[in-house]
JSON list of C-alpha atoms in Angstrom, two decimals:
[
{"chain": "A", "resi": 1, "resn": "UNK", "atom": "CA", "xyz": [1.87, 17.37, 19.20]},
{"chain": "A", "resi": 2, "resn": "UNK", "atom": "CA", "xyz": [0.94, 14.54, 21.53]},
{"chain": "A", "resi": 3, "resn": "UNK", "atom": "CA", "xyz": [-2.27, 12.58, 21.93]},
{"chain": "A", "resi": 4, "resn": "UNK", "atom": "CA", "xyz": [-1.56, 10.68, 25.11]},
{"chain": "A", "resi": 5, "resn": "UNK", "atom": "CA", "xyz": [-3.83, 10.89, 28.15]},
{"chain": "A", "resi": 6, "resn": "UNK", "atom": "CA", "xyz": [-2.34, 12.07, 31.43]},
{"chain": "A", "resi": 7, "resn": "UNK", "atom": "CA", "xyz": [-4.18, 11.46, 34.69]},
{"chain": "A", "resi": 8, "resn": "UNK", "atom": "CA", "xyz": [-3.40, 13.87, 37.54]},
{"chain": "A", "resi": 9, "resn": "UNK", "atom": "CA", "xyz": [-4.09, 13.51, 41.25]},
{"chain": "A", "resi": 10, "resn": "UNK", "atom": "CA", "xyz": [-3.93, 16.83, 43.09]},
{"chain": "A", "resi": 11, "resn": "UNK", "atom": "CA", "xyz": [-4.47, 18.62, 39.81]},
{"chain": "A", "resi": 12, "resn": "UNK", "atom": "CA", "xyz": [-6.87, 21.31, 41.02]},
{"chain": "A", "resi": 13, "resn": "UNK", "atom": "CA", "xyz": [-4.29, 23.11, 43.17]},
{"chain": "A", "resi": 14, "resn": "UNK", "atom": "CA", "xyz": [-1.88, 25.90, 42.30]},
{"chain": "A", "resi": 15, "resn": "UNK", "atom": "CA", "xyz": [0.70, 23.79, 40.46]},
{"chain": "A", "resi": 16, "resn": "UNK", "atom": "CA", "xyz": [-1.91, 21.46, 39.01]},
{"chain": "A", "resi": 17, "resn": "UNK", "atom": "CA", "xyz": [-3.86, 24.20, 37.26]},
{"chain": "A", "resi": 18, "resn": "UNK", "atom": "CA", "xyz": [-0.72, 25.60, 35.66]},
{"chain": "A", "resi": 19, "resn": "UNK", "atom": "CA", "xyz": [0.43, 22.11, 34.69]},
{"chain": "A", "resi": 20, "resn": "UNK", "atom": "CA", "xyz": [-2.90, 21.02, 33.22]},
{"chain": "A", "resi": 21, "resn": "UNK", "atom": "CA", "xyz": [-3.11, 24.08, 31.00]},
{"chain": "A", "resi": 22, "resn": "UNK", "atom": "CA", "xyz": [0.48, 23.68, 29.83]},
{"chain": "A", "resi": 23, "resn": "UNK", "atom": "CA", "xyz": [0.01, 19.98, 29.07]},
{"chain": "A", "resi": 24, "resn": "UNK", "atom": "CA", "xyz": [-2.99, 20.73, 26.88]},
{"chain": "A", "resi": 25, "resn": "UNK", "atom": "CA", "xyz": [-0.90, 23.31, 25.01]},
{"chain": "A", "resi": 26, "resn": "UNK", "atom": "CA", "xyz": [1.52, 20.46, 24.26]},
{"chain": "A", "resi": 27, "resn": "UNK", "atom": "CA", "xyz": [-1.39, 18.42, 22.87]},
{"chain": "A", "resi": 28, "resn": "UNK", "atom": "CA", "xyz": [-2.03, 16.06, 25.78]},
{"chain": "A", "resi": 29, "resn": "UNK", "atom": "CA", "xyz": [-5.47, 15.08, 27.01]},
{"chain": "A", "resi": 30, "resn": "UNK", "atom": "CA", "xyz": [-5.68, 15.65, 30.77]},
{"chain": "A", "resi": 31, "resn": "UNK", "atom": "CA", "xyz": [-7.88, 13.82, 33.26]},
{"chain": "A", "resi": 32, "resn": "UNK", "atom": "CA", "xyz": [-7.95, 15.37, 36.75]},
{"chain": "A", "resi": 33, "resn": "UNK", "atom": "CA", "xyz": [-9.33, 13.48, 39.73]},
{"chain": "A", "resi": 34, "resn": "UNK", "atom": "CA", "xyz": [-11.04, 15.70, 42.31]},
{"chain": "A", "resi": 35, "resn": "UNK", "atom": "CA", "xyz": [-13.42, 15.46, 45.23]},
{"chain": "A", "resi": 36, "resn": "UNK", "atom": "CA", "xyz": [-15.52, 18.45, 44.15]},
{"chain": "A", "resi": 37, "resn": "UNK", "atom": "CA", "xyz": [-15.74, 18.99, 40.42]},
{"chain": "A", "resi": 38, "resn": "UNK", "atom": "CA", "xyz": [-18.03, 22.03, 40.57]},
{"chain": "A", "resi": 39, "resn": "UNK", "atom": "CA", "xyz": [-15.46, 24.10, 42.47]},
{"chain": "A", "resi": 40, "resn": "UNK", "atom": "CA", "xyz": [-13.04, 24.22, 39.57]},
{"chain": "A", "resi": 41, "resn": "UNK", "atom": "CA", "xyz": [-14.84, 25.82, 36.67]},
{"chain": "A", "resi": 42, "resn": "UNK", "atom": "CA", "xyz": [-11.64, 27.50, 35.50]},
{"chain": "A", "resi": 43, "resn": "UNK", "atom": "CA", "xyz": [-10.45, 24.02, 34.48]},
{"chain": "A", "resi": 44, "resn": "UNK", "atom": "CA", "xyz": [-13.80, 22.77, 33.19]},
{"chain": "A", "resi": 45, "resn": "UNK", "atom": "CA", "xyz": [-13.77, 25.39, 30.41]},
{"chain": "A", "resi": 46, "resn": "UNK", "atom": "CA", "xyz": [-10.62, 23.83, 28.91]},
{"chain": "A", "resi": 47, "resn": "UNK", "atom": "CA", "xyz": [-11.94, 21.34, 26.31]},
{"chain": "A", "resi": 48, "resn": "UNK", "atom": "CA", "xyz": [-8.88, 19.10, 26.69]},
{"chain": "A", "resi": 49, "resn": "UNK", "atom": "CA", "xyz": [-9.27, 18.77, 30.48]},
{"chain": "A", "resi": 50, "resn": "UNK", "atom": "CA", "xyz": [-11.72, 16.32, 32.01]},
{"chain": "A", "resi": 51, "resn": "UNK", "atom": "CA", "xyz": [-12.53, 16.65, 35.70]},
{"chain": "A", "resi": 52, "resn": "UNK", "atom": "CA", "xyz": [-13.66, 13.43, 37.31]},
{"chain": "A", "resi": 53, "resn": "UNK", "atom": "CA", "xyz": [-15.30, 13.54, 40.73]},
{"chain": "A", "resi": 54, "resn": "UNK", "atom": "CA", "xyz": [-13.95, 10.64, 42.75]},
{"chain": "A", "resi": 55, "resn": "UNK", "atom": "CA", "xyz": [-12.22, 9.68, 46.00]},
{"chain": "A", "resi": 56, "resn": "UNK", "atom": "CA", "xyz": [-8.52, 9.30, 45.24]},
{"chain": "A", "resi": 57, "resn": "UNK", "atom": "CA", "xyz": [-8.00, 7.41, 48.49]},
{"chain": "A", "resi": 58, "resn": "UNK", "atom": "CA", "xyz": [-10.24, 4.61, 47.19]},
{"chain": "A", "resi": 59, "resn": "UNK", "atom": "CA", "xyz": [-8.00, 2.02, 45.53]},
{"chain": "A", "resi": 60, "resn": "UNK", "atom": "CA", "xyz": [-10.72, 0.69, 43.21]},
{"chain": "A", "resi": 61, "resn": "UNK", "atom": "CA", "xyz": [-11.66, 4.20, 42.07]},
{"chain": "A", "resi": 62, "resn": "UNK", "atom": "CA", "xyz": [-8.02, 5.01, 41.34]},
{"chain": "A", "resi": 63, "resn": "UNK", "atom": "CA", "xyz": [-7.53, 1.88, 39.30]},
{"chain": "A", "resi": 64, "resn": "UNK", "atom": "CA", "xyz": [-10.68, 2.60, 37.31]},
{"chain": "A", "resi": 65, "resn": "UNK", "atom": "CA", "xyz": [-9.65, 6.18, 36.52]},
{"chain": "A", "resi": 66, "resn": "UNK", "atom": "CA", "xyz": [-6.11, 5.19, 35.56]},
{"chain": "A", "resi": 67, "resn": "UNK", "atom": "CA", "xyz": [-7.44, 2.84, 32.87]},
{"chain": "A", "resi": 68, "resn": "UNK", "atom": "CA", "xyz": [-6.48, 4.17, 29.45]},
{"chain": "A", "resi": 69, "resn": "UNK", "atom": "CA", "xyz": [-3.99, 6.71, 30.83]},
{"chain": "A", "resi": 70, "resn": "UNK", "atom": "CA", "xyz": [-0.44, 6.75, 29.50]},
{"chain": "A", "resi": 71, "resn": "UNK", "atom": "CA", "xyz": [1.04, 8.77, 32.37]},
{"chain": "A", "resi": 72, "resn": "UNK", "atom": "CA", "xyz": [0.04, 9.44, 35.97]},
{"chain": "A", "resi": 73, "resn": "UNK", "atom": "CA", "xyz": [1.17, 12.59, 37.78]},
{"chain": "A", "resi": 74, "resn": "UNK", "atom": "CA", "xyz": [0.77, 12.81, 41.55]},
{"chain": "A", "resi": 75, "resn": "UNK", "atom": "CA", "xyz": [0.72, 16.35, 42.94]},
{"chain": "A", "resi": 76, "resn": "UNK", "atom": "CA", "xyz": [-1.08, 15.63, 46.22]},
{"chain": "A", "resi": 77, "resn": "UNK", "atom": "CA", "xyz": [0.51, 17.19, 49.28]},
{"chain": "A", "resi": 78, "resn": "UNK", "atom": "CA", "xyz": [-0.39, 19.04, 52.46]},
{"chain": "A", "resi": 79, "resn": "UNK", "atom": "CA", "xyz": [1.74, 21.57, 54.32]},
{"chain": "A", "resi": 80, "resn": "UNK", "atom": "CA", "xyz": [-0.06, 21.50, 57.66]},
{"chain": "A", "resi": 81, "resn": "UNK", "atom": "CA", "xyz": [-2.22, 19.27, 59.79]},
{"chain": "A", "resi": 82, "resn": "UNK", "atom": "CA", "xyz": [-3.84, 19.83, 63.17]},
{"chain": "A", "resi": 83, "resn": "UNK", "atom": "CA", "xyz": [-3.96, 17.33, 66.01]},
{"chain": "A", "resi": 84, "resn": "UNK", "atom": "CA", "xyz": [-3.46, 14.15, 63.99]},
{"chain": "A", "resi": 85, "resn": "UNK", "atom": "CA", "xyz": [0.09, 13.35, 65.15]},
{"chain": "A", "resi": 86, "resn": "UNK", "atom": "CA", "xyz": [1.24, 12.89, 61.59]},
{"chain": "A", "resi": 87, "resn": "UNK", "atom": "CA", "xyz": [-1.72, 10.83, 60.36]},
{"chain": "A", "resi": 88, "resn": "UNK", "atom": "CA", "xyz": [-2.73, 13.44, 57.80]},
{"chain": "A", "resi": 89, "resn": "UNK", "atom": "CA", "xyz": [0.81, 13.74, 56.46]},
{"chain": "A", "resi": 90, "resn": "UNK", "atom": "CA", "xyz": [1.10, 9.97, 56.27]},
{"chain": "A", "resi": 91, "resn": "UNK", "atom": "CA", "xyz": [-2.20, 9.56, 54.44]},
{"chain": "A", "resi": 92, "resn": "UNK", "atom": "CA", "xyz": [-1.33, 12.19, 51.82]},
{"chain": "A", "resi": 93, "resn": "UNK", "atom": "CA", "xyz": [2.38, 11.55, 51.38]},
{"chain": "A", "resi": 94, "resn": "UNK", "atom": "CA", "xyz": [2.82, 7.80, 52.01]},
{"chain": "A", "resi": 95, "resn": "UNK", "atom": "CA", "xyz": [-0.46, 5.87, 51.90]},
{"chain": "A", "resi": 96, "resn": "UNK", "atom": "CA", "xyz": [-1.80, 7.62, 48.80]},
{"chain": "A", "resi": 97, "resn": "UNK", "atom": "CA", "xyz": [1.42, 7.17, 46.76]},
{"chain": "A", "resi": 98, "resn": "UNK", "atom": "CA", "xyz": [1.33, 3.49, 47.70]},
{"chain": "A", "resi": 99, "resn": "UNK", "atom": "CA", "xyz": [-2.22, 3.23, 46.33]},
{"chain": "A", "resi": 100, "resn": "UNK", "atom": "CA", "xyz": [-1.24, 5.19, 43.22]},
{"chain": "A", "resi": 101, "resn": "UNK", "atom": "CA", "xyz": [1.63, 2.80, 42.49]},
{"chain": "A", "resi": 102, "resn": "UNK", "atom": "CA", "xyz": [-0.62, -0.22, 42.94]},
{"chain": "A", "resi": 103, "resn": "UNK", "atom": "CA", "xyz": [-3.39, 1.25, 40.77]},
{"chain": "A", "resi": 104, "resn": "UNK", "atom": "CA", "xyz": [-0.95, 2.35, 38.06]},
{"chain": "A", "resi": 105, "resn": "UNK", "atom": "CA", "xyz": [0.68, -1.06, 37.75]},
{"chain": "A", "resi": 106, "resn": "UNK", "atom": "CA", "xyz": [-2.69, -2.84, 37.85]},
{"chain": "A", "resi": 107, "resn": "UNK", "atom": "CA", "xyz": [-4.10, -0.67, 35.05]},
{"chain": "A", "resi": 108, "resn": "UNK", "atom": "CA", "xyz": [-1.07, -0.85, 32.79]},
{"chain": "A", "resi": 109, "resn": "UNK", "atom": "CA", "xyz": [0.33, 2.65, 33.33]},
{"chain": "A", "resi": 110, "resn": "UNK", "atom": "CA", "xyz": [4.10, 2.62, 32.93]},
{"chain": "A", "resi": 111, "resn": "UNK", "atom": "CA", "xyz": [5.07, 6.24, 33.69]},
{"chain": "A", "resi": 112, "resn": "UNK", "atom": "CA", "xyz": [4.69, 8.13, 36.99]},
{"chain": "A", "resi": 113, "resn": "UNK", "atom": "CA", "xyz": [5.75, 11.68, 37.85]},
{"chain": "A", "resi": 114, "resn": "UNK", "atom": "CA", "xyz": [5.67, 12.33, 41.58]},
{"chain": "A", "resi": 115, "resn": "UNK", "atom": "CA", "xyz": [5.81, 15.65, 43.44]},
{"chain": "A", "resi": 116, "resn": "UNK", "atom": "CA", "xyz": [7.92, 15.59, 46.59]},
{"chain": "A", "resi": 117, "resn": "UNK", "atom": "CA", "xyz": [9.73, 18.44, 48.36]},
{"chain": "A", "resi": 118, "resn": "UNK", "atom": "CA", "xyz": [13.24, 19.84, 48.65]},
{"chain": "A", "resi": 119, "resn": "UNK", "atom": "CA", "xyz": [15.13, 18.20, 51.55]},
{"chain": "A", "resi": 120, "resn": "UNK", "atom": "CA", "xyz": [12.55, 15.41, 51.88]},
{"chain": "A", "resi": 121, "resn": "UNK", "atom": "CA", "xyz": [14.14, 12.43, 53.66]},
{"chain": "A", "resi": 122, "resn": "UNK", "atom": "CA", "xyz": [12.65, 9.38, 55.34]},
{"chain": "A", "resi": 123, "resn": "UNK", "atom": "CA", "xyz": [15.16, 9.78, 58.17]},
{"chain": "A", "resi": 124, "resn": "UNK", "atom": "CA", "xyz": [14.28, 13.43, 58.88]},
{"chain": "A", "resi": 125, "resn": "UNK", "atom": "CA", "xyz": [13.93, 13.67, 62.69]},
{"chain": "A", "resi": 126, "resn": "UNK", "atom": "CA", "xyz": [12.41, 17.13, 63.09]},
{"chain": "A", "resi": 127, "resn": "UNK", "atom": "CA", "xyz": [9.76, 17.57, 60.40]},
{"chain": "A", "resi": 128, "resn": "UNK", "atom": "CA", "xyz": [6.89, 15.14, 59.86]},
{"chain": "A", "resi": 129, "resn": "UNK", "atom": "CA", "xyz": [6.21, 16.91, 56.59]},
{"chain": "A", "resi": 130, "resn": "UNK", "atom": "CA", "xyz": [9.70, 16.23, 55.19]},
{"chain": "A", "resi": 131, "resn": "UNK", "atom": "CA", "xyz": [9.85, 12.77, 56.75]},
{"chain": "A", "resi": 132, "resn": "UNK", "atom": "CA", "xyz": [6.62, 11.57, 55.14]},
{"chain": "A", "resi": 133, "resn": "UNK", "atom": "CA", "xyz": [7.51, 13.27, 51.86]},
{"chain": "A", "resi": 134, "resn": "UNK", "atom": "CA", "xyz": [10.77, 11.31, 51.90]},
{"chain": "A", "resi": 135, "resn": "UNK", "atom": "CA", "xyz": [9.03, 8.04, 52.72]},
{"chain": "A", "resi": 136, "resn": "UNK", "atom": "CA", "xyz": [6.59, 8.53, 49.85]},
{"chain": "A", "resi": 137, "resn": "UNK", "atom": "CA", "xyz": [9.40, 9.40, 47.48]},
{"chain": "A", "resi": 138, "resn": "UNK", "atom": "CA", "xyz": [11.32, 6.25, 48.40]},
{"chain": "A", "resi": 139, "resn": "UNK", "atom": "CA", "xyz": [8.16, 4.20, 48.00]},
{"chain": "A", "resi": 140, "resn": "UNK", "atom": "CA", "xyz": [7.38, 5.32, 44.46]},
{"chain": "A", "resi": 141, "resn": "UNK", "atom": "CA", "xyz": [10.98, 4.87, 43.32]},
{"chain": "A", "resi": 142, "resn": "UNK", "atom": "CA", "xyz": [10.86, 1.36, 44.74]},
{"chain": "A", "resi": 143, "resn": "UNK", "atom": "CA", "xyz": [8.14, 0.60, 42.19]},
{"chain": "A", "resi": 144, "resn": "UNK", "atom": "CA", "xyz": [10.78, 0.43, 39.46]},
{"chain": "A", "resi": 145, "resn": "UNK", "atom": "CA", "xyz": [10.95, -3.28, 40.28]},
{"chain": "A", "resi": 146, "resn": "UNK", "atom": "CA", "xyz": [7.33, -3.52, 39.12]},
{"chain": "A", "resi": 147, "resn": "UNK", "atom": "CA", "xyz": [8.10, -1.92, 35.76]},
{"chain": "A", "resi": 148, "resn": "UNK", "atom": "CA", "xyz": [6.93, 1.58, 36.67]},
{"chain": "A", "resi": 149, "resn": "UNK", "atom": "CA", "xyz": [9.17, 4.34, 35.30]},
{"chain": "A", "resi": 150, "resn": "UNK", "atom": "CA", "xyz": [9.32, 7.03, 38.01]},
{"chain": "A", "resi": 151, "resn": "UNK", "atom": "CA", "xyz": [10.70, 10.57, 38.25]},
{"chain": "A", "resi": 152, "resn": "UNK", "atom": "CA", "xyz": [10.23, 12.65, 41.39]},
{"chain": "A", "resi": 153, "resn": "UNK", "atom": "CA", "xyz": [10.44, 16.43, 41.74]},
{"chain": "A", "resi": 154, "resn": "UNK", "atom": "CA", "xyz": [11.75, 18.19, 44.84]},
{"chain": "A", "resi": 155, "resn": "UNK", "atom": "CA", "xyz": [10.93, 21.90, 44.56]},
{"chain": "A", "resi": 156, "resn": "UNK", "atom": "CA", "xyz": [11.81, 24.73, 46.89]},
{"chain": "A", "resi": 157, "resn": "UNK", "atom": "CA", "xyz": [9.08, 27.31, 47.54]},
{"chain": "A", "resi": 158, "resn": "UNK", "atom": "CA", "xyz": [7.08, 27.72, 44.33]},
{"chain": "A", "resi": 159, "resn": "UNK", "atom": "CA", "xyz": [5.87, 31.18, 43.36]},
{"chain": "A", "resi": 160, "resn": "UNK", "atom": "CA", "xyz": [3.64, 32.48, 40.60]},
{"chain": "A", "resi": 161, "resn": "UNK", "atom": "CA", "xyz": [0.11, 33.60, 39.84]},
{"chain": "A", "resi": 162, "resn": "UNK", "atom": "CA", "xyz": [-2.12, 32.13, 42.56]},
{"chain": "A", "resi": 163, "resn": "UNK", "atom": "CA", "xyz": [0.64, 30.76, 44.80]},
{"chain": "A", "resi": 164, "resn": "UNK", "atom": "CA", "xyz": [-0.09, 30.12, 48.47]},
{"chain": "A", "resi": 165, "resn": "UNK", "atom": "CA", "xyz": [3.27, 31.14, 49.97]},
{"chain": "A", "resi": 166, "resn": "UNK", "atom": "CA", "xyz": [3.47, 34.82, 49.03]},
{"chain": "A", "resi": 167, "resn": "UNK", "atom": "CA", "xyz": [-0.29, 35.34, 48.99]},
{"chain": "A", "resi": 168, "resn": "UNK", "atom": "CA", "xyz": [-0.60, 33.94, 52.51]},
{"chain": "A", "resi": 169, "resn": "UNK", "atom": "CA", "xyz": [2.02, 36.33, 53.83]},
{"chain": "A", "resi": 170, "resn": "UNK", "atom": "CA", "xyz": [0.45, 39.20, 51.88]},
{"chain": "A", "resi": 171, "resn": "UNK", "atom": "CA", "xyz": [-2.87, 38.54, 53.61]},
{"chain": "A", "resi": 172, "resn": "UNK", "atom": "CA", "xyz": [-1.24, 38.41, 57.04]},
{"chain": "A", "resi": 173, "resn": "UNK", "atom": "CA", "xyz": [0.81, 41.54, 56.42]},
{"chain": "A", "resi": 174, "resn": "UNK", "atom": "CA", "xyz": [-2.30, 43.52, 55.49]},
{"chain": "A", "resi": 175, "resn": "UNK", "atom": "CA", "xyz": [-3.90, 42.84, 58.88]},
{"chain": "A", "resi": 176, "resn": "UNK", "atom": "CA", "xyz": [-0.70, 43.06, 60.95]},
{"chain": "A", "resi": 177, "resn": "UNK", "atom": "CA", "xyz": [0.06, 45.84, 63.39]},
{"chain": "A", "resi": 178, "resn": "UNK", "atom": "CA", "xyz": [3.26, 47.87, 63.43]},
{"chain": "A", "resi": 179, "resn": "UNK", "atom": "CA", "xyz": [5.32, 44.72, 64.14]},
{"chain": "A", "resi": 180, "resn": "UNK", "atom": "CA", "xyz": [5.01, 41.46, 62.17]},
{"chain": "A", "resi": 181, "resn": "UNK", "atom": "CA", "xyz": [6.37, 38.52, 64.23]},
{"chain": "A", "resi": 182, "resn": "UNK", "atom": "CA", "xyz": [8.07, 35.88, 62.10]},
{"chain": "A", "resi": 183, "resn": "UNK", "atom": "CA", "xyz": [9.16, 32.42, 63.22]},
{"chain": "A", "resi": 184, "resn": "UNK", "atom": "CA", "xyz": [12.48, 31.15, 61.81]},
{"chain": "A", "resi": 185, "resn": "UNK", "atom": "CA", "xyz": [13.32, 34.39, 59.96]},
{"chain": "A", "resi": 186, "resn": "UNK", "atom": "CA", "xyz": [16.76, 33.06, 58.97]},
{"chain": "A", "resi": 187, "resn": "UNK", "atom": "CA", "xyz": [15.40, 29.98, 57.18]},
{"chain": "A", "resi": 188, "resn": "UNK", "atom": "CA", "xyz": [16.69, 29.98, 53.62]},
{"chain": "A", "resi": 189, "resn": "UNK", "atom": "CA", "xyz": [14.78, 29.37, 50.39]},
{"chain": "A", "resi": 190, "resn": "UNK", "atom": "CA", "xyz": [15.55, 29.34, 46.67]},
{"chain": "A", "resi": 191, "resn": "UNK", "atom": "CA", "xyz": [12.12, 30.22, 45.23]},
{"chain": "A", "resi": 192, "resn": "UNK", "atom": "CA", "xyz": [11.33, 28.67, 41.87]},
{"chain": "A", "resi": 193, "resn": "UNK", "atom": "CA", "xyz": [8.75, 29.96, 39.40]},
{"chain": "A", "resi": 194, "resn": "UNK", "atom": "CA", "xyz": [5.76, 27.72, 38.76]},
{"chain": "A", "resi": 195, "resn": "UNK", "atom": "CA", "xyz": [6.30, 27.98, 35.00]},
{"chain": "A", "resi": 196, "resn": "UNK", "atom": "CA", "xyz": [9.78, 26.46, 35.43]},
{"chain": "A", "resi": 197, "resn": "UNK", "atom": "CA", "xyz": [8.39, 23.64, 37.60]},
{"chain": "A", "resi": 198, "resn": "UNK", "atom": "CA", "xyz": [5.69, 22.91, 35.06]},
{"chain": "A", "resi": 199, "resn": "UNK", "atom": "CA", "xyz": [8.13, 22.96, 32.16]},
{"chain": "A", "resi": 200, "resn": "UNK", "atom": "CA", "xyz": [10.46, 20.55, 33.98]},
{"chain": "A", "resi": 201, "resn": "UNK", "atom": "CA", "xyz": [7.57, 18.14, 34.47]},
{"chain": "A", "resi": 202, "resn": "UNK", "atom": "CA", "xyz": [6.43, 18.40, 30.86]},
{"chain": "A", "resi": 203, "resn": "UNK", "atom": "CA", "xyz": [9.94, 17.69, 29.60]},
{"chain": "A", "resi": 204, "resn": "UNK", "atom": "CA", "xyz": [10.22, 14.67, 31.89]},
{"chain": "A", "resi": 205, "resn": "UNK", "atom": "CA", "xyz": [7.20, 12.84, 30.53]},
{"chain": "A", "resi": 206, "resn": "UNK", "atom": "CA", "xyz": [9.51, 10.90, 28.24]},
{"chain": "A", "resi": 207, "resn": "UNK", "atom": "CA", "xyz": [11.76, 8.37, 29.93]},
{"chain": "A", "resi": 208, "resn": "UNK", "atom": "CA", "xyz": [14.97, 10.45, 29.81]},
{"chain": "A", "resi": 209, "resn": "UNK", "atom": "CA", "xyz": [14.76, 11.26, 33.54]},
{"chain": "A", "resi": 210, "resn": "UNK", "atom": "CA", "xyz": [13.80, 7.73, 34.59]},
{"chain": "A", "resi": 211, "resn": "UNK", "atom": "CA", "xyz": [14.69, 7.05, 38.22]},
{"chain": "A", "resi": 212, "resn": "UNK", "atom": "CA", "xyz": [15.88, 10.60, 38.91]},
{"chain": "A", "resi": 213, "resn": "UNK", "atom": "CA", "xyz": [15.00, 12.77, 41.89]},
{"chain": "A", "resi": 214, "resn": "UNK", "atom": "CA", "xyz": [15.17, 16.32, 40.58]},
{"chain": "A", "resi": 215, "resn": "UNK", "atom": "CA", "xyz": [15.75, 19.28, 42.91]},
{"chain": "A", "resi": 216, "resn": "UNK", "atom": "CA", "xyz": [13.96, 22.34, 41.52]},
{"chain": "A", "resi": 217, "resn": "UNK", "atom": "CA", "xyz": [15.36, 25.63, 42.82]},
{"chain": "A", "resi": 218, "resn": "UNK", "atom": "CA", "xyz": [15.57, 29.19, 41.63]},
{"chain": "A", "resi": 219, "resn": "UNK", "atom": "CA", "xyz": [18.89, 30.93, 40.91]},
{"chain": "A", "resi": 220, "resn": "UNK", "atom": "CA", "xyz": [18.96, 32.99, 44.12]},
{"chain": "A", "resi": 221, "resn": "UNK", "atom": "CA", "xyz": [18.68, 32.16, 47.82]},
{"chain": "A", "resi": 222, "resn": "UNK", "atom": "CA", "xyz": [16.83, 34.36, 50.32]},
{"chain": "A", "resi": 223, "resn": "UNK", "atom": "CA", "xyz": [16.01, 34.25, 54.01]},
{"chain": "A", "resi": 224, "resn": "UNK", "atom": "CA", "xyz": [12.38, 34.05, 55.01]},
{"chain": "A", "resi": 225, "resn": "UNK", "atom": "CA", "xyz": [12.69, 37.56, 56.46]},
{"chain": "A", "resi": 226, "resn": "UNK", "atom": "CA", "xyz": [13.92, 38.85, 53.10]},
{"chain": "A", "resi": 227, "resn": "UNK", "atom": "CA", "xyz": [11.03, 37.24, 51.23]},
{"chain": "A", "resi": 228, "resn": "UNK", "atom": "CA", "xyz": [8.42, 38.58, 53.63]},
{"chain": "A", "resi": 229, "resn": "UNK", "atom": "CA", "xyz": [10.10, 41.98, 53.55]},
{"chain": "A", "resi": 230, "resn": "UNK", "atom": "CA", "xyz": [9.96, 41.97, 49.76]},
{"chain": "A", "resi": 231, "resn": "UNK", "atom": "CA", "xyz": [6.24, 41.18, 49.92]},
{"chain": "A", "resi": 232, "resn": "UNK", "atom": "CA", "xyz": [5.69, 43.99, 52.44]},
{"chain": "A", "resi": 233, "resn": "UNK", "atom": "CA", "xyz": [7.49, 46.47, 50.19]},
{"chain": "A", "resi": 234, "resn": "UNK", "atom": "CA", "xyz": [5.43, 45.48, 47.16]},
{"chain": "A", "resi": 235, "resn": "UNK", "atom": "CA", "xyz": [2.30, 46.15, 49.22]},
{"chain": "A", "resi": 236, "resn": "UNK", "atom": "CA", "xyz": [3.78, 49.50, 50.33]},
{"chain": "A", "resi": 237, "resn": "UNK", "atom": "CA", "xyz": [3.26, 48.65, 53.99]},
{"chain": "A", "resi": 238, "resn": "UNK", "atom": "CA", "xyz": [5.29, 50.02, 56.89]},
{"chain": "A", "resi": 239, "resn": "UNK", "atom": "CA", "xyz": [5.27, 47.22, 59.49]},
{"chain": "A", "resi": 240, "resn": "UNK", "atom": "CA", "xyz": [8.55, 46.05, 60.99]},
{"chain": "A", "resi": 241, "resn": "UNK", "atom": "CA", "xyz": [9.45, 42.38, 60.48]}
]
């Protein structure tokens, strides 16, 4: 059993809830930073999880909340933004990691686990999401010079209880007509179960994966059309994709 304290940014989302509960099973104390504490009662009931209402984009607040933590885990990420020309992606994926690195080093935290994305690359020309994810990933790994031990995780689509990917398509399929239009149906994914992602992160808390960028993929690859078709069949719907 462990008695270290782990501070999580982005810990109230799908992966964060699974991770927080698993960490407490391993004996860790978990501190989750959130904008709206009262919205996450499912985490409040866990006696080993503390939800702190704060603004994670405030450098002073971050530094204060990282005090006394042994490990910081950053799970913050957004999949979409509207009308900001990349500003939202940059704030979440680049500017926030930069603040997290600064706050961690200032408060004496030596271990950082960082969530990125499969195929993230700073030189990505076509996707602001992947480009900013890559820039943030490079930034946190650059903090090794400051004594911060970093591991980043690059998952494919994550599925499991409460996921957004399959549940979003399930919602759309239920209200679709006889034909369900799908952009980029031949895009390929290797879905990975949230329990596997969480276990990989738990096992990486020690320094054995220091400096590594870990791709997290499931054992099989599917097209987007196949995944949506699978969801449709589970719902016993008849629409054509």
